[in-house]
Every structure is written in C-alpha cells, then in structure tokens.
Short mmCIF file of C-alpha atoms in Angstrom, two decimals:
data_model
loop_
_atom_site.label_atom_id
_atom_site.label_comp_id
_atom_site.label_asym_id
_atom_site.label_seq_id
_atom_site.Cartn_x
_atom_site.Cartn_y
_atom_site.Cartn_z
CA UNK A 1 -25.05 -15.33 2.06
CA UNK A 2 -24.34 -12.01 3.32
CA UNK A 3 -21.94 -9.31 2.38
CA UNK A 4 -18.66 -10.63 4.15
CA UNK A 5 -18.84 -13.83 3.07
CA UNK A 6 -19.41 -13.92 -0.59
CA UNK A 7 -16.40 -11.56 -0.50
CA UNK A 8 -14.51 -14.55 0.74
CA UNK A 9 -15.41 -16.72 -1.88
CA UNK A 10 -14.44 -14.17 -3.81
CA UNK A 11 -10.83 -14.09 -2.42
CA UNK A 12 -10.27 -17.39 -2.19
CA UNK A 13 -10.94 -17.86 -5.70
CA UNK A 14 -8.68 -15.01 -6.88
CA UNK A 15 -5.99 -16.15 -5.10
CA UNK A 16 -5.74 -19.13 -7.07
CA UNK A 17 -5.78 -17.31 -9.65
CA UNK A 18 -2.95 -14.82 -9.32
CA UNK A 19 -0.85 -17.49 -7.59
CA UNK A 20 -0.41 -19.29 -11.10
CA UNK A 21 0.15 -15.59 -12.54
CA UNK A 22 2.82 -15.50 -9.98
CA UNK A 23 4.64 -19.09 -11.14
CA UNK A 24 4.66 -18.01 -14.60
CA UNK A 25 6.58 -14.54 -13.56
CA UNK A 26 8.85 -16.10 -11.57
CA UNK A 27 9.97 -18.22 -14.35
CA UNK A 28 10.23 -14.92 -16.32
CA UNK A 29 12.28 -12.87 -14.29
CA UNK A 30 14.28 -16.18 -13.21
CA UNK A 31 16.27 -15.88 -16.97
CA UNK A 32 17.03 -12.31 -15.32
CA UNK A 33 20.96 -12.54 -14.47
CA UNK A 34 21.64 -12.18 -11.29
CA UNK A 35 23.84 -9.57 -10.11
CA UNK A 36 26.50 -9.13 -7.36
CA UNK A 37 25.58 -7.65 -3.66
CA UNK A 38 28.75 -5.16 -4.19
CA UNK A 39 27.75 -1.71 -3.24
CA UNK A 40 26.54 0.08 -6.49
CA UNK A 41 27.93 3.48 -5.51
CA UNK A 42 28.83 5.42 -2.96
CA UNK A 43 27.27 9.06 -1.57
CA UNK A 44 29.16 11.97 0.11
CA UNK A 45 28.09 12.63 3.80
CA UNK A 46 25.23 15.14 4.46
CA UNK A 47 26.70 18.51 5.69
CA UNK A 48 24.36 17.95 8.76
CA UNK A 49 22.99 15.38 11.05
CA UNK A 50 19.25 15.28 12.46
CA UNK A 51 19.07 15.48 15.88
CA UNK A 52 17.73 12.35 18.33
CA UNK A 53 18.90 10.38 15.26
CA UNK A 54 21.76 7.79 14.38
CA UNK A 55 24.38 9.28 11.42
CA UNK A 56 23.05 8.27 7.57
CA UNK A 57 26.76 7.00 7.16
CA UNK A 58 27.09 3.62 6.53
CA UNK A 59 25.38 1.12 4.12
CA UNK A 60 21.77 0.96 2.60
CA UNK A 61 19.50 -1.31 0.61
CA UNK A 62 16.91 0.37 -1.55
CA UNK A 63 14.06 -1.62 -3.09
CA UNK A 64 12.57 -0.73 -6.68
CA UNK A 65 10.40 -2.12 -8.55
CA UNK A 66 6.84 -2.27 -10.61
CA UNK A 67 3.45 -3.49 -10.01
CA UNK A 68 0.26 -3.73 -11.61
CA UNK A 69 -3.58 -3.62 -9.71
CA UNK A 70 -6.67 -4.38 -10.75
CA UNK A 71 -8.45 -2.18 -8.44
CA UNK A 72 -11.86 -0.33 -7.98
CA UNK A 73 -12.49 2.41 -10.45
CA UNK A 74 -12.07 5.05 -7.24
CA UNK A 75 -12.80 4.54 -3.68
CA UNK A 76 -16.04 3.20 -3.52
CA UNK A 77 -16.53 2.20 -6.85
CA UNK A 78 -18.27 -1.32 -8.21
CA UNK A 79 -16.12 -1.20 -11.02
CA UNK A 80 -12.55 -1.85 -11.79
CA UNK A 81 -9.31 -0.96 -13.59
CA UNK A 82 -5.57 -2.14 -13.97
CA UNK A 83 -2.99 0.23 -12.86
CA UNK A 84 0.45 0.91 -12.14
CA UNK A 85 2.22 0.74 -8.94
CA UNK A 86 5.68 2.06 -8.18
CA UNK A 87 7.66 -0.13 -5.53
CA UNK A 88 10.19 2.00 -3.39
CA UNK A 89 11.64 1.66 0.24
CA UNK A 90 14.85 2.07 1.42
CA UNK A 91 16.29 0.41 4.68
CA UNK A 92 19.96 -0.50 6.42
CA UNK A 93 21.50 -2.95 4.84
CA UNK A 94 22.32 -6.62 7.04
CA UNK A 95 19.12 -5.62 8.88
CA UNK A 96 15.99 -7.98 9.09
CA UNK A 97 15.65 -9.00 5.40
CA UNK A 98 12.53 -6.77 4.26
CA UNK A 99 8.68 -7.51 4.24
CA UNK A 100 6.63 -5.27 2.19
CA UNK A 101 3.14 -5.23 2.43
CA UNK A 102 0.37 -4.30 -0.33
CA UNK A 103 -0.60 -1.11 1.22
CA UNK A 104 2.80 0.14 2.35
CA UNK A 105 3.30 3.57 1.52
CA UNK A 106 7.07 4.17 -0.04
CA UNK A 107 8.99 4.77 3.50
CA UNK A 108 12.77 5.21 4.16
CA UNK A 109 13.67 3.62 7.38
CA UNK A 110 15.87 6.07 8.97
CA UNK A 111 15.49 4.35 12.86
CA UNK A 112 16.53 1.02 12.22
CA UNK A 113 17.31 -1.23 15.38
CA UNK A 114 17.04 -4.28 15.53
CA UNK A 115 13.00 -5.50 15.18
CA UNK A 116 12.61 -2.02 14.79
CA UNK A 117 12.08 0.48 12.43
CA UNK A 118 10.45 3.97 11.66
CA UNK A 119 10.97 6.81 9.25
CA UNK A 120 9.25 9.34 6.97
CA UNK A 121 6.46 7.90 4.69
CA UNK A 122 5.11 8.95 1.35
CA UNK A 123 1.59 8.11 -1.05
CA UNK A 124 0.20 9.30 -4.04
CA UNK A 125 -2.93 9.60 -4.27
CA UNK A 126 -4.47 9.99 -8.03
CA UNK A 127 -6.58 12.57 -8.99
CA UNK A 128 -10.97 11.43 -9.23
CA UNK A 129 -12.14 13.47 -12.49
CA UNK A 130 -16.22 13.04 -12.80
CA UNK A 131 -16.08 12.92 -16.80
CA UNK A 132 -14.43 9.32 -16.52
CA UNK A 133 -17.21 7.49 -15.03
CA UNK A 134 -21.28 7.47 -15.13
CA UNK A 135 -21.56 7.21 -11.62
CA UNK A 136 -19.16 10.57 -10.93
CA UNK A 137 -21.42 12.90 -13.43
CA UNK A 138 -22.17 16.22 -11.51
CA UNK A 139 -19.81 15.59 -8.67
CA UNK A 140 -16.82 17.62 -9.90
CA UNK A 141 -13.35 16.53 -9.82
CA UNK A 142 -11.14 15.55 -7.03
CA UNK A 143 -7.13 16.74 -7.49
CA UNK A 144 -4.14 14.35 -7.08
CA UNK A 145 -3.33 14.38 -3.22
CA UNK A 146 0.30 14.26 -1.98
CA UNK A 147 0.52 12.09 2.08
CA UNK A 148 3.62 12.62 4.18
CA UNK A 149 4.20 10.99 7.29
CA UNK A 150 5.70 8.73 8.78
CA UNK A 151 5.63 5.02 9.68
CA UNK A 152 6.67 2.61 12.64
CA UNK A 153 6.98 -0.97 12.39
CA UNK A 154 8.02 -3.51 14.50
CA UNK A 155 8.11 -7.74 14.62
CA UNK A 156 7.48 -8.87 18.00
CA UNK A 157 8.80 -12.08 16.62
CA UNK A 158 10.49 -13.34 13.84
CA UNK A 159 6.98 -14.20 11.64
CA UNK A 160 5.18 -11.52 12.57
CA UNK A 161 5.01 -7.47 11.61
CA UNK A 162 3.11 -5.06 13.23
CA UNK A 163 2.88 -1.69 11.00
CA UNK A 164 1.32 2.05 11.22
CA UNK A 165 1.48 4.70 9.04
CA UNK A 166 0.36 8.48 9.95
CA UNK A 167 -0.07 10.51 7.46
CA UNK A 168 -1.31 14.52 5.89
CA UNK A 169 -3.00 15.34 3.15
CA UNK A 170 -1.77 18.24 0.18
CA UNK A 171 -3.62 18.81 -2.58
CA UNK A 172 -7.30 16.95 -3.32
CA UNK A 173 -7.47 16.31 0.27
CA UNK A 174 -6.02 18.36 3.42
CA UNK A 175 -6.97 16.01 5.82
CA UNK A 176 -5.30 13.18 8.06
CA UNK A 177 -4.89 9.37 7.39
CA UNK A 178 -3.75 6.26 9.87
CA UNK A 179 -3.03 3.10 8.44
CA UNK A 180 -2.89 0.14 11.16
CA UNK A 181 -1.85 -3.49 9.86
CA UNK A 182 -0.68 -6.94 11.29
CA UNK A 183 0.80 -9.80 8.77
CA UNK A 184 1.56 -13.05 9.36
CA UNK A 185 4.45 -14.30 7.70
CA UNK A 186 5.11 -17.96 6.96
CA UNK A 187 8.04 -19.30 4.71
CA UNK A 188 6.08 -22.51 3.15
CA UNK A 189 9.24 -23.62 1.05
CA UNK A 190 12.97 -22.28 0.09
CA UNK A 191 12.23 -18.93 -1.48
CA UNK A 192 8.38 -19.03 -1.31
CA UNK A 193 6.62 -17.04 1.66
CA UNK A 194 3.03 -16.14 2.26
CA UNK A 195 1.46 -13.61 4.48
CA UNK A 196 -2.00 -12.37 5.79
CA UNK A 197 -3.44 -9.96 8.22
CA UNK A 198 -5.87 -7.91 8.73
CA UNK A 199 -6.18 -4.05 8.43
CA UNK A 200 -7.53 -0.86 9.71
CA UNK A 201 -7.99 2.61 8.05
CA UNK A 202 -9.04 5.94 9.79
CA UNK A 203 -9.65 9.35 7.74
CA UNK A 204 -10.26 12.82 9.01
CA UNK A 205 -13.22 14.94 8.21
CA UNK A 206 -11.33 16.47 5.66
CA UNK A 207 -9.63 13.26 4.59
CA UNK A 208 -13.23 12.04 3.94
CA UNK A 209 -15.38 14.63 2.59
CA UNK A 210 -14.10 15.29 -0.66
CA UNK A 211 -14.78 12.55 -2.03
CA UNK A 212 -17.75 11.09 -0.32
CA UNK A 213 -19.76 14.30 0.54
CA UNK A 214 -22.05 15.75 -1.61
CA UNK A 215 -22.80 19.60 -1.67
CA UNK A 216 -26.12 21.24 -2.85
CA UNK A 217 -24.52 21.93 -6.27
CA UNK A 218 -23.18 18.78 -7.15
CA UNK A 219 -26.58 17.09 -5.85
CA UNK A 220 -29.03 19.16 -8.34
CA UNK A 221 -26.02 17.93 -11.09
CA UNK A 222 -26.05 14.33 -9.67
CA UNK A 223 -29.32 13.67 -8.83
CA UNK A 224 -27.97 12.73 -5.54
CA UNK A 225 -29.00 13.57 -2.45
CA UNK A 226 -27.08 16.49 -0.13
CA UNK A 227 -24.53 14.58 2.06
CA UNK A 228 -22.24 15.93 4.62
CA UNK A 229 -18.91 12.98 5.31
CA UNK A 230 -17.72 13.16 7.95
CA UNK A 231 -14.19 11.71 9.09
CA UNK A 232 -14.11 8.89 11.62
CA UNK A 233 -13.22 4.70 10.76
CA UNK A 234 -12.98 4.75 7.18
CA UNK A 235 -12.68 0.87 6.52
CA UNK A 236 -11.45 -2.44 7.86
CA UNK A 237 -10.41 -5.22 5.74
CA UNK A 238 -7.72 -8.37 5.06
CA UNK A 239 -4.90 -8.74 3.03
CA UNK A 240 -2.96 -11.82 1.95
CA UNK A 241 0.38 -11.63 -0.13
CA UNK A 242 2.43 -14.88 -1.70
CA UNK A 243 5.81 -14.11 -2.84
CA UNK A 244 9.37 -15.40 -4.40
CA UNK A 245 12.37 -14.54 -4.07
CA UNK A 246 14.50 -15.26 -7.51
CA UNK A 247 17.70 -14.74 -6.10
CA UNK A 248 18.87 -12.10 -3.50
CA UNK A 249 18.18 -8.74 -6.06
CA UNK A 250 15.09 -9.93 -7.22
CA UNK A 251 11.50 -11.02 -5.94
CA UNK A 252 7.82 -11.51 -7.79
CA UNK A 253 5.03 -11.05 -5.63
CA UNK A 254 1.04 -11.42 -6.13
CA UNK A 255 -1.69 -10.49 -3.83
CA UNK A 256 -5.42 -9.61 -2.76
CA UNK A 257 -6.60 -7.02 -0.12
CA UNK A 258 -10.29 -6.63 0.98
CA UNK A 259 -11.55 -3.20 2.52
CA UNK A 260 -14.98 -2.90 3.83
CA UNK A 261 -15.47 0.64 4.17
CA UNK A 262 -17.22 2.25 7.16
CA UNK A 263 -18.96 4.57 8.57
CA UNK A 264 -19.58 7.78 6.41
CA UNK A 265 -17.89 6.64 3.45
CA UNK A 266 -19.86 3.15 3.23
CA UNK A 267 -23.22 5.12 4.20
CA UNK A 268 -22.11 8.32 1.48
CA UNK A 269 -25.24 8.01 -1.62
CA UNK A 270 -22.83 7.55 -4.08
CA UNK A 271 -21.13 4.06 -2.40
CA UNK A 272 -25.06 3.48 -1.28
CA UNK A 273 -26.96 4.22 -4.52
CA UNK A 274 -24.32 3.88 -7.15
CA UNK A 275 -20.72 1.62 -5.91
CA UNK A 276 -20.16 -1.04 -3.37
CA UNK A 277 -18.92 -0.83 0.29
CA UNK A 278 -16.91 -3.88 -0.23
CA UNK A 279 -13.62 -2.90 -2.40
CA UNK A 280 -11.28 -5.51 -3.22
CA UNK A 281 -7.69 -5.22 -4.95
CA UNK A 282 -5.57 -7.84 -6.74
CA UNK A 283 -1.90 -7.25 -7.89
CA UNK A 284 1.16 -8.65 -9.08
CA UNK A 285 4.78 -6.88 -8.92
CA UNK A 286 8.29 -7.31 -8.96
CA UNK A 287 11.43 -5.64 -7.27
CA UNK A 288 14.98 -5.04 -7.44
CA UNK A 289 17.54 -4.61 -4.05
CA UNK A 290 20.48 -2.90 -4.56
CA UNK A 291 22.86 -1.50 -2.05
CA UNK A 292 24.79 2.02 -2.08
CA UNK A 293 26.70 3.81 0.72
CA UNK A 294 27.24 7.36 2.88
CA UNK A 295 30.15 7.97 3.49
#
C-alpha cells in the first residue's frame, strides 16, 4: 500500500468519525435561540469611494464564528495538535447564500455580482519556535507571518465553487502564496450539505525557505544536513467538508483536508528524516450570520 492510499483509509475513517462529532454539536447549538434577520446596526458612509468599485452602501452579512483543528505540529510535521480557528468573512447580503471552505483565508467580498465575487484576503500564520518540539532542536525559530491578498471566486453553476487566493508574506516569511481550490457541493437532505474538492498550493522561494531550508549553522545544531528550499509547487491535496445549518444565524460544520507536500518542502531533511510529506487536518466549527448596514 503506498503513500496515497493508506492516507485514504485514513480519511475515510476520520470522517466517520467527526461526522458523529458533528450530530452531537448540532444538537448543542440547536437549544441556541434563534434570532431575527433584522439588521443589527447601521454604519455611516465612508468619506470616500474606491475607484473601479461599486459604493459599500447598502446591506452586509458578516460570518463569525470558532473552530477547533487537530492539525500537524507545523508544516511538515508527523505529529499533531488541537488548535483554534477564528471564522470571519463578510459578503452582500441576499447574495448566493455563502460556502466556506476549510482553507479559506478570512476575505471581505467587496465585488459581489452575481456568481461572482472577489475582495481583499487575510491569514495568520503562527509563529514555529524550535524549543517546542524534538524534531525543531537547532533550527531556530520562525516568527508569526501576516498574508494579504486577495481572493476571486466564482460558481460556474449552482453546486460548484471555483476559488483562488493570492497572497504576501510580513513577518516570518516575505514571500508569495497561491491557493487554488474546486468544491463540490451537494445538499444530501434539508439543512445538511457536503462538499469535496481537491486543492493546489504554490510558495515562493522566500515563502518556502524559512521553514524548510537549512543553513550551515542550524545544520552543525541539528545534525541535519545543509539544505537550500527553494519556492516552486508546495503541495496538492483533497478536502471534504459536511455541514448544518441550525437555523438561518447559525451553522456546525466538521471536516478533513489532505496535503501532500511537494517539491522542496516534501524533499527538505527535516520532512525527509524527521516528519511526513503527507499532512492531514481534521476540524469542527461553528458560525454566526448577522447583518448590518452603510448608509
């Protein structure tokens, strides 16, 4: 059985898993009262207006809401942890009611028309110190990185999105990131949706190197040997999401993505000698739509 396929299995049988998680917080959050669509309050116009776009006056829905992952330990990693994950988009409200995917950064969709929709785009990236973990001893810490972009999406048809996300690096990294995904979404009862798709990551040089290279330093430290990352494909994977909406304010998702990672990073000594080139994430969350206006 090779690499791909006993991380199938390995899906599959999460998935179960975190789809009974999911049934029990739905029935949680379903005592949650539920709480009129009236517009919870209302903004004063900006004193200006972008250019080449359409006025911020009008209605919006923002999304909140909380997650939890159980994710590799840091990219590359055989090991895992549970974290926290913030939920946050905003969009037009009476658009397209709104598909969020796993990996989505936190966007605002300021272009919204019709199956269409773009705006700026924001991730956190959180900081890699070596004194955490065995397999990071002599490598040096990594600081917290700050993306902005921008995203584009678009639904050819009704059941299926088509997403991309560019994005720059501040802080541990400098470099540039594109996200690429497709989902396929299919209602499967009142309420109850799935979706899957694959996805497609690609990372600059200096995106990539610091934290898969490995200097001269940090290889007498690590016992590694030297390795110069470069940037290039950085992984390919599949995600599949199952969620329920409660009412029309709340929703409980659950989900698992797969990344395979590629080309320097899956070849880098410390994914080769000491982690795994096959990364796999499961979460649960839960979010909250409200609506508020601009005058």
């Amino acid at each position: 059985m090779n690499d791909f396929e006993e991380a199938a299995l390995r899906l599959t049988a999460i998935m179960r898993r975190t789809t009974a998680c999911l049934a029990t917080l739905g029935a949680i959050m379903a005592t949650a009262p539920s709480v009129s669509a009236q517009t919870a309050f209302t903004l004063p116009a900006p004193p200006f207006e972008l250019p080449m776009l359409p006025s911020p006056s009008g209605n919006w829905t923002v999304m909140v809401g909380i997650g939890g992952e159980y994710r590799p330990d840091f990219v590359g990693s055989n090991n895992g942890k549970f974290v926290p994950i913030p939920i946050f988009s905003i969009r037009r409200a009476g658009s397209i009611d709104q598909f969020r995917g796993p990996r989505d950064s936190a966007s605002i969709a300021l272009l919204d028309i019709g199956n269409f929709r773009a705006g700026p785009a924001f991730k956190y990236v959180a900081s890699r110190k070596s004194s955490k973990y065995a397999e990071l001893t002599g490598l040096g810490d990594v600081k917290a990185a700050y993306e902005l972009g921008g995203f584009v999406e678009y639904y050819p048809v009704d059941w299926l999105r088509l997403r991309s996300e560019l994005r720059q690096g501040m802080g541990g990294h400098t470099g540039t990131v594109a996200d690429v995904s497709a989902d396929v979404i299919v209602p499967l009862i009142q309420r109850l949706t799935i979706s899957a798709g694959p996805r497609f990551t690609w990372k600059s040089t200096k995106a990539t190197a610091p934290y898969f290279g490995i200097d001269a330093v940090q290889a007498l430290a690590s016992g590694l040997p030297t390795y110069n990352a470069r940037g290039g494909a950085h992984s390919v994977g599949f995600g599949s999401q199952i969620s329920y909406r409660i009412n029309p304010q709340w929703e409980v998702h659950a989900y698992v993505e797969y990344e395979k990672l590629l080309g320097d990073a899956a070849d880098s000594p410390l994914v080769k000698l000491r982690g795994s080139s096959n990364q796999t994430t499961v979460g649960l969350g839960a979010s909250y739509s409200f609506d508020f206006r601009i005058r």
